[in-house]
Short mmCIF file of C-alpha atoms in Angstrom, two decimals:
data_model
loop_
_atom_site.label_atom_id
_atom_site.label_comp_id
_atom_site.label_asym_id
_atom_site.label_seq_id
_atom_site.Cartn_x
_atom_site.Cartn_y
_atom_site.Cartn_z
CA UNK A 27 -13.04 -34.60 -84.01
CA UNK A 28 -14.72 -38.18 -84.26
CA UNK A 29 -14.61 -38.74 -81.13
CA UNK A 30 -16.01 -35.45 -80.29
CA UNK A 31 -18.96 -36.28 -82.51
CA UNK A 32 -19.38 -39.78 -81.06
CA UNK A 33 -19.67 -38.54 -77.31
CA UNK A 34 -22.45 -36.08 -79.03
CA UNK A 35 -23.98 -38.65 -80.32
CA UNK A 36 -24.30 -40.57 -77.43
CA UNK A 37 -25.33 -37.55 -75.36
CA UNK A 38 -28.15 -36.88 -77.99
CA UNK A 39 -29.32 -40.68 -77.62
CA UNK A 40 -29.36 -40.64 -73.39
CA UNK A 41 -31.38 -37.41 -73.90
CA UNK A 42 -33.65 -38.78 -76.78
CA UNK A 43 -34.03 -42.50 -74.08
CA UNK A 44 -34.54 -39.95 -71.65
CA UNK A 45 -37.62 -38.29 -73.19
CA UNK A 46 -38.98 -41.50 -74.32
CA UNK A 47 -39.44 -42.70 -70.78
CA UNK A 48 -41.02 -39.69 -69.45
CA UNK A 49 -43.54 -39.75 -71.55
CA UNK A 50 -44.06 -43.12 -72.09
CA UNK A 51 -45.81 -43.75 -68.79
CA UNK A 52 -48.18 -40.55 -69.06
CA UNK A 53 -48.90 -41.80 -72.58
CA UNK A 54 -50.06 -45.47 -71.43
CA UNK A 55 -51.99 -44.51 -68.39
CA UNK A 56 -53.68 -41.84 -70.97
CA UNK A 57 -54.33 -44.55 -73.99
CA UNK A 58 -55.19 -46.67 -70.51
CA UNK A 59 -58.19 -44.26 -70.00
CA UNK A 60 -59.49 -43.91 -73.09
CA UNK A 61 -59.88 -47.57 -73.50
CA UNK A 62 -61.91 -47.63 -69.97
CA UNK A 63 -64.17 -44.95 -71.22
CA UNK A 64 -64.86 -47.21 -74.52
CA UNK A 65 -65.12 -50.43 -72.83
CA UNK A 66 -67.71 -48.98 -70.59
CA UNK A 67 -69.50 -48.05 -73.17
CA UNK A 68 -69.45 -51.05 -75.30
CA UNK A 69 -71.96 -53.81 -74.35
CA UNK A 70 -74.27 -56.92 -75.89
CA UNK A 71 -76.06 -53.95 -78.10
CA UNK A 72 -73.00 -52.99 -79.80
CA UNK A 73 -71.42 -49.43 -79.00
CA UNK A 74 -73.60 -46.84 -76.67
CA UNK A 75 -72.75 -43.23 -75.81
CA UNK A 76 -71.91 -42.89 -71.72
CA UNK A 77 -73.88 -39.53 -71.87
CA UNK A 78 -76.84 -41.48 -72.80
CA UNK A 79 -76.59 -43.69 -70.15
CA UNK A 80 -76.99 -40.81 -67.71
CA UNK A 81 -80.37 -39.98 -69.05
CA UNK A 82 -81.86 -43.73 -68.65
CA UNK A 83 -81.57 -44.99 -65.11
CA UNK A 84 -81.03 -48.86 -65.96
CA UNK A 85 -78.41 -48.08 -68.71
CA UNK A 86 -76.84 -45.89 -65.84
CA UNK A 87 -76.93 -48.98 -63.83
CA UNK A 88 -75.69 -51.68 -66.53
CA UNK A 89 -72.57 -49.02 -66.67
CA UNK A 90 -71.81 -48.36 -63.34
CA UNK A 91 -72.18 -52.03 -62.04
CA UNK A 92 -71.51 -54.33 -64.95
CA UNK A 93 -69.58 -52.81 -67.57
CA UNK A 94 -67.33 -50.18 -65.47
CA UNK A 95 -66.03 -52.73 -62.98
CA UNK A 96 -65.64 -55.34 -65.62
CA UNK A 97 -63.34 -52.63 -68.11
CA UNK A 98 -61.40 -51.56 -64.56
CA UNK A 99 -60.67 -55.44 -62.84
CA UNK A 100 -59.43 -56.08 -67.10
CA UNK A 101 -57.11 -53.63 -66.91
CA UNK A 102 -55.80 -54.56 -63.17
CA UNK A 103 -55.90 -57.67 -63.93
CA UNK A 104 -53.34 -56.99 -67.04
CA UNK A 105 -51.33 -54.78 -64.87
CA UNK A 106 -50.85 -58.06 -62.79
CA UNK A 107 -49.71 -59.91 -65.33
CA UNK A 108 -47.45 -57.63 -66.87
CA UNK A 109 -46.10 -57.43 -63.43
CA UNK A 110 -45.45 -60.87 -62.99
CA UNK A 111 -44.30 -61.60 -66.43
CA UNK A 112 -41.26 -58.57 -65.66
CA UNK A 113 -40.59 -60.59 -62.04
CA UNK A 114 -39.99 -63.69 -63.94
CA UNK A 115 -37.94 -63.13 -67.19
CA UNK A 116 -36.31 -61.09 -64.38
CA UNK A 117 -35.69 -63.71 -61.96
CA UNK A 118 -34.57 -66.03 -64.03
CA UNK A 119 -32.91 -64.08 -66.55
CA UNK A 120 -35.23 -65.84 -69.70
CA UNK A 121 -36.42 -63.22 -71.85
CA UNK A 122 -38.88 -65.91 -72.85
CA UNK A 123 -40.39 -66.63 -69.03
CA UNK A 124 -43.65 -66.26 -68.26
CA UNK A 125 -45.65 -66.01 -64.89
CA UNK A 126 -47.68 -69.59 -65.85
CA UNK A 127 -44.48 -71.27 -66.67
CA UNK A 128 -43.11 -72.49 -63.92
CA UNK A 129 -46.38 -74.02 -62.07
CA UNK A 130 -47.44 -71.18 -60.77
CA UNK A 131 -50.92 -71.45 -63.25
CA UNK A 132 -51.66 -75.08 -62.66
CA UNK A 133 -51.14 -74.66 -58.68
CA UNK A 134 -53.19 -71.13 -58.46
CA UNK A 135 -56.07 -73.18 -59.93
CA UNK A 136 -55.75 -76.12 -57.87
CA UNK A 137 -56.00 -73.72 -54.61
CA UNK A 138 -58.90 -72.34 -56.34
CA UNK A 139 -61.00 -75.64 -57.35
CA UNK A 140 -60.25 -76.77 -53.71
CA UNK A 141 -61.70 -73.90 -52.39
CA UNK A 142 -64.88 -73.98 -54.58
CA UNK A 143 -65.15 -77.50 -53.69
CA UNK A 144 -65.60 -76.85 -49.90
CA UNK A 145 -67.41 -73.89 -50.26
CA UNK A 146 -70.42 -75.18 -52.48
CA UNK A 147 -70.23 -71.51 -53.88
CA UNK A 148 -70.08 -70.52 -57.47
CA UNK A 149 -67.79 -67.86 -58.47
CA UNK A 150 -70.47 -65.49 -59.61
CA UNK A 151 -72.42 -65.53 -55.88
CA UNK A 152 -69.11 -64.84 -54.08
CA UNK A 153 -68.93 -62.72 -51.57
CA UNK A 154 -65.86 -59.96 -51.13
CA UNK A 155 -64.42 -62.70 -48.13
CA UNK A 156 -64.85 -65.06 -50.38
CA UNK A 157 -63.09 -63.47 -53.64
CA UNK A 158 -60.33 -62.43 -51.35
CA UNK A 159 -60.24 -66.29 -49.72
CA UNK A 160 -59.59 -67.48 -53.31
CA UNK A 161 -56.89 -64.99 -53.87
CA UNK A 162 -55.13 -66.23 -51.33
CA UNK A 163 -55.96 -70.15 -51.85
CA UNK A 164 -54.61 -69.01 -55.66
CA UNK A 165 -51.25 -67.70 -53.77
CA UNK A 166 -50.69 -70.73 -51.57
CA UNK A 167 -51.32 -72.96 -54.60
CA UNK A 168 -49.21 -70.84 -57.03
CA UNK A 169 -46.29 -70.26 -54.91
CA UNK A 170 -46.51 -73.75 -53.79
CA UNK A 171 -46.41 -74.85 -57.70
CA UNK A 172 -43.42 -72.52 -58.25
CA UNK A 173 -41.60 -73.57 -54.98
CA UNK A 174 -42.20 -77.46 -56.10
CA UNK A 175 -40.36 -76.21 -59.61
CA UNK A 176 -37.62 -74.45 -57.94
CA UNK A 177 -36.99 -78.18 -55.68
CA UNK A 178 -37.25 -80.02 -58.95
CA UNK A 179 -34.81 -78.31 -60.60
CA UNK A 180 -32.29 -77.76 -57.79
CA UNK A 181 -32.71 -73.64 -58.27
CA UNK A 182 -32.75 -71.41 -61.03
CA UNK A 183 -29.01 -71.86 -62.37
CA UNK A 184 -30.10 -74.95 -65.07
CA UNK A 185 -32.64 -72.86 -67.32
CA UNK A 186 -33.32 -75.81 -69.45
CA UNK A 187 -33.76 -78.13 -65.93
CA UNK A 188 -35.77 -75.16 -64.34
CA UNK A 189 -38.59 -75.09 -67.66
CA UNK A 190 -38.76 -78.84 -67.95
CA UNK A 191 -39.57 -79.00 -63.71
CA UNK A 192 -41.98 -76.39 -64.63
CA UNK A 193 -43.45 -78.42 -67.43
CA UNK A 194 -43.80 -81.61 -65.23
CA UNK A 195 -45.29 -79.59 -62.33
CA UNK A 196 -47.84 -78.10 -64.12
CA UNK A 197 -48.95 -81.23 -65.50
CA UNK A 198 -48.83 -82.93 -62.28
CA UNK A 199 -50.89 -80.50 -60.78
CA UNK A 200 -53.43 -79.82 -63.53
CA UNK A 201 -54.14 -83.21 -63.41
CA UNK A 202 -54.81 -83.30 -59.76
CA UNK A 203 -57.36 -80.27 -59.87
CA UNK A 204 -59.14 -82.65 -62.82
CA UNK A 205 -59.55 -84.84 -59.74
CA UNK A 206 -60.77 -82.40 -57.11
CA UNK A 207 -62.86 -80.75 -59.47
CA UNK A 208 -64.71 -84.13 -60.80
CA UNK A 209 -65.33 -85.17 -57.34
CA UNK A 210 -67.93 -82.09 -56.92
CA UNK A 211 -69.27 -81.76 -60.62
CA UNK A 212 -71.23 -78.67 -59.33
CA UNK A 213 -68.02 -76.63 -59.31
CA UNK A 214 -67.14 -77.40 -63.18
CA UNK A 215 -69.16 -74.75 -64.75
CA UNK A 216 -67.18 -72.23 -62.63
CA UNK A 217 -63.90 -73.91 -63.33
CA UNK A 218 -64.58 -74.03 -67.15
CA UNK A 219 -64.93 -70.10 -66.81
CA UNK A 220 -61.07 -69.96 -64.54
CA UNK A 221 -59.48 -72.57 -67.85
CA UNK A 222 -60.94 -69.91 -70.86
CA UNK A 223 -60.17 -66.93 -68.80
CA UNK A 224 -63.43 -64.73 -68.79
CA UNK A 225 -63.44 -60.70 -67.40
CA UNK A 226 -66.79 -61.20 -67.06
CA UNK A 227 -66.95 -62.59 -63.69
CA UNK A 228 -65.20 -59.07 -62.66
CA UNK A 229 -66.94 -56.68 -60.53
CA UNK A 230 -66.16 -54.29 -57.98
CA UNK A 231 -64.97 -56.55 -55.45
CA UNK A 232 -62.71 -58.39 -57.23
CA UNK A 233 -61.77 -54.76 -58.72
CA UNK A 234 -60.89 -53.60 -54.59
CA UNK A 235 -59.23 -57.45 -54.44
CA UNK A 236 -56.81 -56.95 -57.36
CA UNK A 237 -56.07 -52.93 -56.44
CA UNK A 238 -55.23 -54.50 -52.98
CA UNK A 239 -52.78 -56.69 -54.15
CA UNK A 240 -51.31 -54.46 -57.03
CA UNK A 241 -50.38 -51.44 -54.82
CA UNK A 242 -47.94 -53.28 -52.44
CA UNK A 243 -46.43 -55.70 -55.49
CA UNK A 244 -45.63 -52.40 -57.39
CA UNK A 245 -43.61 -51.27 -54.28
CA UNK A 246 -42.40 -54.84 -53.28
CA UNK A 247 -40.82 -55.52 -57.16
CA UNK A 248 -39.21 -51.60 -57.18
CA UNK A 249 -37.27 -52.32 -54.03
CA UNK A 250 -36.03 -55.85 -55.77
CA UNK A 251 -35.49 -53.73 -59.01
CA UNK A 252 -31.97 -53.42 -58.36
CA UNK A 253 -31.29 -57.37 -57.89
CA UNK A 254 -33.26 -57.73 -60.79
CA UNK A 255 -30.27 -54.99 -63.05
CA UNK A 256 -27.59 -56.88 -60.60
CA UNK A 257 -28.54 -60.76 -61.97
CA UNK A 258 -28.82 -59.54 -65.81
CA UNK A 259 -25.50 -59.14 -65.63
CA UNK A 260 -24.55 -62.34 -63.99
CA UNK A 261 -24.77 -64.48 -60.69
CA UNK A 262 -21.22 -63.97 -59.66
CA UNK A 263 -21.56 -60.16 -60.51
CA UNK A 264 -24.43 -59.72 -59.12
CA UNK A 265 -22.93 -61.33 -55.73
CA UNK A 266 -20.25 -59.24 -56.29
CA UNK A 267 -22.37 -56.07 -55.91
CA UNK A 268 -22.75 -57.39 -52.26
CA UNK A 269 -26.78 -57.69 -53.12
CA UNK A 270 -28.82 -60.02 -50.49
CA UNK A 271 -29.66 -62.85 -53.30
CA UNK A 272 -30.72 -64.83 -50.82
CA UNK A 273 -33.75 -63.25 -49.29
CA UNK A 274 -34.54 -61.32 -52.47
CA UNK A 275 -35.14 -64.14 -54.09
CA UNK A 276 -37.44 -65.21 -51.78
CA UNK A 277 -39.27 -61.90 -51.69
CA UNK A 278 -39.38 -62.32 -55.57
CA UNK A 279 -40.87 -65.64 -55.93
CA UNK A 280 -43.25 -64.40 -53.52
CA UNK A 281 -44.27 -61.17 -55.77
CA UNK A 282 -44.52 -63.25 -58.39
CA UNK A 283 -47.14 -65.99 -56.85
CA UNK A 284 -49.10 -63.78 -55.04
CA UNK A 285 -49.40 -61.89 -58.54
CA UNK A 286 -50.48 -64.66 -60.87
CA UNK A 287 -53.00 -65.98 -58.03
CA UNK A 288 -54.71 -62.75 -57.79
CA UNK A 289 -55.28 -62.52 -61.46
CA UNK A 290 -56.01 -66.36 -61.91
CA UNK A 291 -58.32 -66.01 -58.94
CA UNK A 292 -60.39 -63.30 -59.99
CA UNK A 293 -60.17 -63.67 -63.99
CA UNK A 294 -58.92 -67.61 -64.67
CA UNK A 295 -56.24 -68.60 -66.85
CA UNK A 296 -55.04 -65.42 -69.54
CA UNK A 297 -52.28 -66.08 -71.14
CA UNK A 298 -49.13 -64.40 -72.98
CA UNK A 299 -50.18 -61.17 -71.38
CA UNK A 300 -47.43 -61.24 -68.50
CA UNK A 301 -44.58 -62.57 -71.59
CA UNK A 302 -45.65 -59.98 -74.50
CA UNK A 303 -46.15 -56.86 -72.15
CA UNK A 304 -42.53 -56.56 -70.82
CA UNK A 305 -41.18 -57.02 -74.34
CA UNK A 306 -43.20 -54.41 -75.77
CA UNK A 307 -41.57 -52.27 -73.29
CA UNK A 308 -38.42 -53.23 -73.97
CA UNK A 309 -39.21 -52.79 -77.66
CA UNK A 310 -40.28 -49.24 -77.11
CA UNK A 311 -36.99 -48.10 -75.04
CA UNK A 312 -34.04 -49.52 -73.42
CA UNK A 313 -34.50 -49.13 -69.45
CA UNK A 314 -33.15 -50.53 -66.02
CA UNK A 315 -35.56 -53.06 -64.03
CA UNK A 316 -37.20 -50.18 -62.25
CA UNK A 317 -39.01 -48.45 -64.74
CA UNK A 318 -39.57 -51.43 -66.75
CA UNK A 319 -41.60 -53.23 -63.92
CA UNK A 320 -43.97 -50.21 -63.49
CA UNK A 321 -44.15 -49.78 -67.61
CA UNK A 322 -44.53 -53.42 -67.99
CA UNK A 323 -47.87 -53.85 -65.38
CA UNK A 324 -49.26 -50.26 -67.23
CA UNK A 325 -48.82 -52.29 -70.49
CA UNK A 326 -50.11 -55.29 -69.35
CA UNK A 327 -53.37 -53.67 -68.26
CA UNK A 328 -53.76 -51.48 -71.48
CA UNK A 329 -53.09 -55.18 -73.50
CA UNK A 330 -55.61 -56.55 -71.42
CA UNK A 331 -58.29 -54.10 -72.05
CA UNK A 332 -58.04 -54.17 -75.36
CA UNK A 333 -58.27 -57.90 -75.54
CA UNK A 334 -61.76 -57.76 -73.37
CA UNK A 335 -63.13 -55.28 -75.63
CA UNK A 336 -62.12 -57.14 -78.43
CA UNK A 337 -64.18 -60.31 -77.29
CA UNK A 338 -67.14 -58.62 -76.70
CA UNK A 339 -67.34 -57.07 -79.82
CA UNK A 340 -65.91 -59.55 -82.39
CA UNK A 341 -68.80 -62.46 -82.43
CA UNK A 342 -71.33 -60.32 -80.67
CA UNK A 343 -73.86 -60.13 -79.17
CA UNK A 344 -71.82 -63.75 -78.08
CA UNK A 345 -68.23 -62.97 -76.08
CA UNK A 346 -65.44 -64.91 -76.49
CA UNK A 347 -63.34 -66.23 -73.38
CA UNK A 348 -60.54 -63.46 -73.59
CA UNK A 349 -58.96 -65.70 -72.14
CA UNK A 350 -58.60 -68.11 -75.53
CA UNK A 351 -58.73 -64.82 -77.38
CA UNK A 352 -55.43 -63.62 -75.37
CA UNK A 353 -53.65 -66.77 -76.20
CA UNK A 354 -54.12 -66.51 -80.47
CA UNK A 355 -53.04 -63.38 -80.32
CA UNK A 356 -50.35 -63.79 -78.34
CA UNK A 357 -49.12 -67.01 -79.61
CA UNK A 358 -49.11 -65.27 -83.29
CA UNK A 359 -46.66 -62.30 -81.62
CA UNK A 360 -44.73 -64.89 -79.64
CA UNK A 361 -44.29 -66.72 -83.42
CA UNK A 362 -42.98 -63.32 -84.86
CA UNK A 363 -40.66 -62.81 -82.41
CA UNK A 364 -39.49 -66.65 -82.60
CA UNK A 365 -39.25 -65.60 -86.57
CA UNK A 366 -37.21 -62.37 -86.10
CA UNK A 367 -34.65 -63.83 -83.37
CA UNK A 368 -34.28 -66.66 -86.25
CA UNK A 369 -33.70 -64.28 -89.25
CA UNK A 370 -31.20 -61.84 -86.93
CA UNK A 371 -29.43 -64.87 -85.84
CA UNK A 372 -28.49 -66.55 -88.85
CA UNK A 373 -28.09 -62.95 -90.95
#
């Protein structure tokens, strides 16, 4: 008879899981929405009705070409990093990875302070060949940062070598974009703006440079999402399951550069976003790599969002960089969660 009740219980709890994830993705994308609609209508004046804005002409235009874009390229931005930040802990099995650990930051700036520095151009003049150039100069230099991190640490099976090659690289190569950058002092201003992280250099086409990228990445990392369930349970397993490590991994370090240097390219430097949005996931429900990749970039843009609004409104009519805003807040959670691992391990 206890057994009986046991298998009902379990039955009861797929079911419940089961639930939980079909509406948890309708529910994001809706709360997703709803913060679009209010950052849209929150500017330097404080809050202002969208139906209002249809009656004046030039609030109709801040909307549509300053706000709008800005509250859209937040959230894709976000959805990036959440992305990225599932990819890694992924990848290299560290609940505690993050898509600027492992050099990918430090060299996805680098590509971009080079290419400022030959192009004489500051970010906010860019041109759409020019926002997608530094996209990809963010990719080379990110998945050259996270290649030089993989050498260092002779692969991903040392996970104490693998953060410490990360730590090094990143230093290394921040301190080489110091150089590049000081040898053209013109390109500073715009570099201060990639270090704080700031949505407001976000506008429609770095909104069609981000949705370019996103789209394939979401379908790249849901045909890896089975490597990703067949290395949580272990490297021999997973080679077991006759997966193609190998080339996978590849493809996976790949999704995860070309990820992080589309959001530090169009947005700079946000952190915590791509470590605290696949947790919260995993906090919510219990799921396989596939639906926690798409739930985790949904997350990451709805985080994101919030966190833009957020610094407009808290100093204004001033903004703070989310950027620095991104990295309190998610330092504090990261803190927490330190905290509660502590108190569960030792109870």
């Amino acid at each position: 008879m206890s057994q009986m009740t046991a298998n009902g219980l379990a039955v009861e709890g797929l079911h419940a899981r089961g639930a939980r994830r079909r509406w948890l993705a309708p529910l994001l994308l809706g709360l997703s929405a709803l913060v679009m609609v209010l950052g849209a209508s929150v500017g330097s004046t404080g809050l202002d009705a969208l139906w209002q804005a249809v009656r004046d002409p030039v609030a109709w235009q801040i909307v549509m070409d300053i706000r709008l874009p800005r509250t859209v390229g937040a959230w894709l931005t976000g959805a990036l990093l959440g992305l990225s930040g599932a990819v890694a802990q992924g990848l290299f099995r560290n609940p505690l990875a993050d898509p600027f650990l492992l050099g990918s930051a430090s060299g996805a700036v680098l590509g971009v302070a080079v290419l400022l520095v030959f192009s004489g151009t500051p970010v906010a003049a860019a041109s759409w060949w020019l926002k997608l150039g530094l996209t990809g100069g963010a990719f080379l230099g990110a998945l050259g940062g996270v290649l030089l991190t993989l050498l260092l640490a002779q692969g991903v099976q040392h996970t104490l070598r693998l953060l410490l090659a990360g730590v090094v690289v990143g230093y290394v190569l921040g301190a080489v974009k110091d150089l590049v950058t000081l040898s053209a002092p013109d390109v500073l201003s715009s570099m201060l703006a990639f270090v704080l992280g700031n949505t407001g250099l976000l506008g429609w086409s770095a909104c069609g440079v981000l949705a370019l990228v996103l789209v394939p990445l979401l379908v790249l990392s849901a045909a890896t999402a089975r490597v990703l369930d067949g290395l949580s349970l272990g490297e021999s397993t997973a080679f077991s399951l006759g997966l193609p490590l190998t080339p996978m991994r590849a493809l996976l370090v790949a999704v995860l550069a070309l990820g992080t240097g589309a959001a530090v390219a169009q947005a700079g430097l946000i952190g915590f976003v791509g470590l605290a949005a696949p947790h919260l996931v995993r906090g919510l429900l219990r799921v396989t790599h596939g639906p926690l990749l798409l739930l985790s970039a949904i997350t990451g843009g709805l985080l994101l969002s919030v966190a833009d609004i957020a610094a407009r409104v808290l100093i204004a009519p001033q903004e703070l960089p989310v950027g620095v805003l991104t990295a309190v807040l998610g330092g504090s959670y990261l803190l927490w969660l330190m905290y509660r691992r502590t108190r569960g391990g030792g109870g």
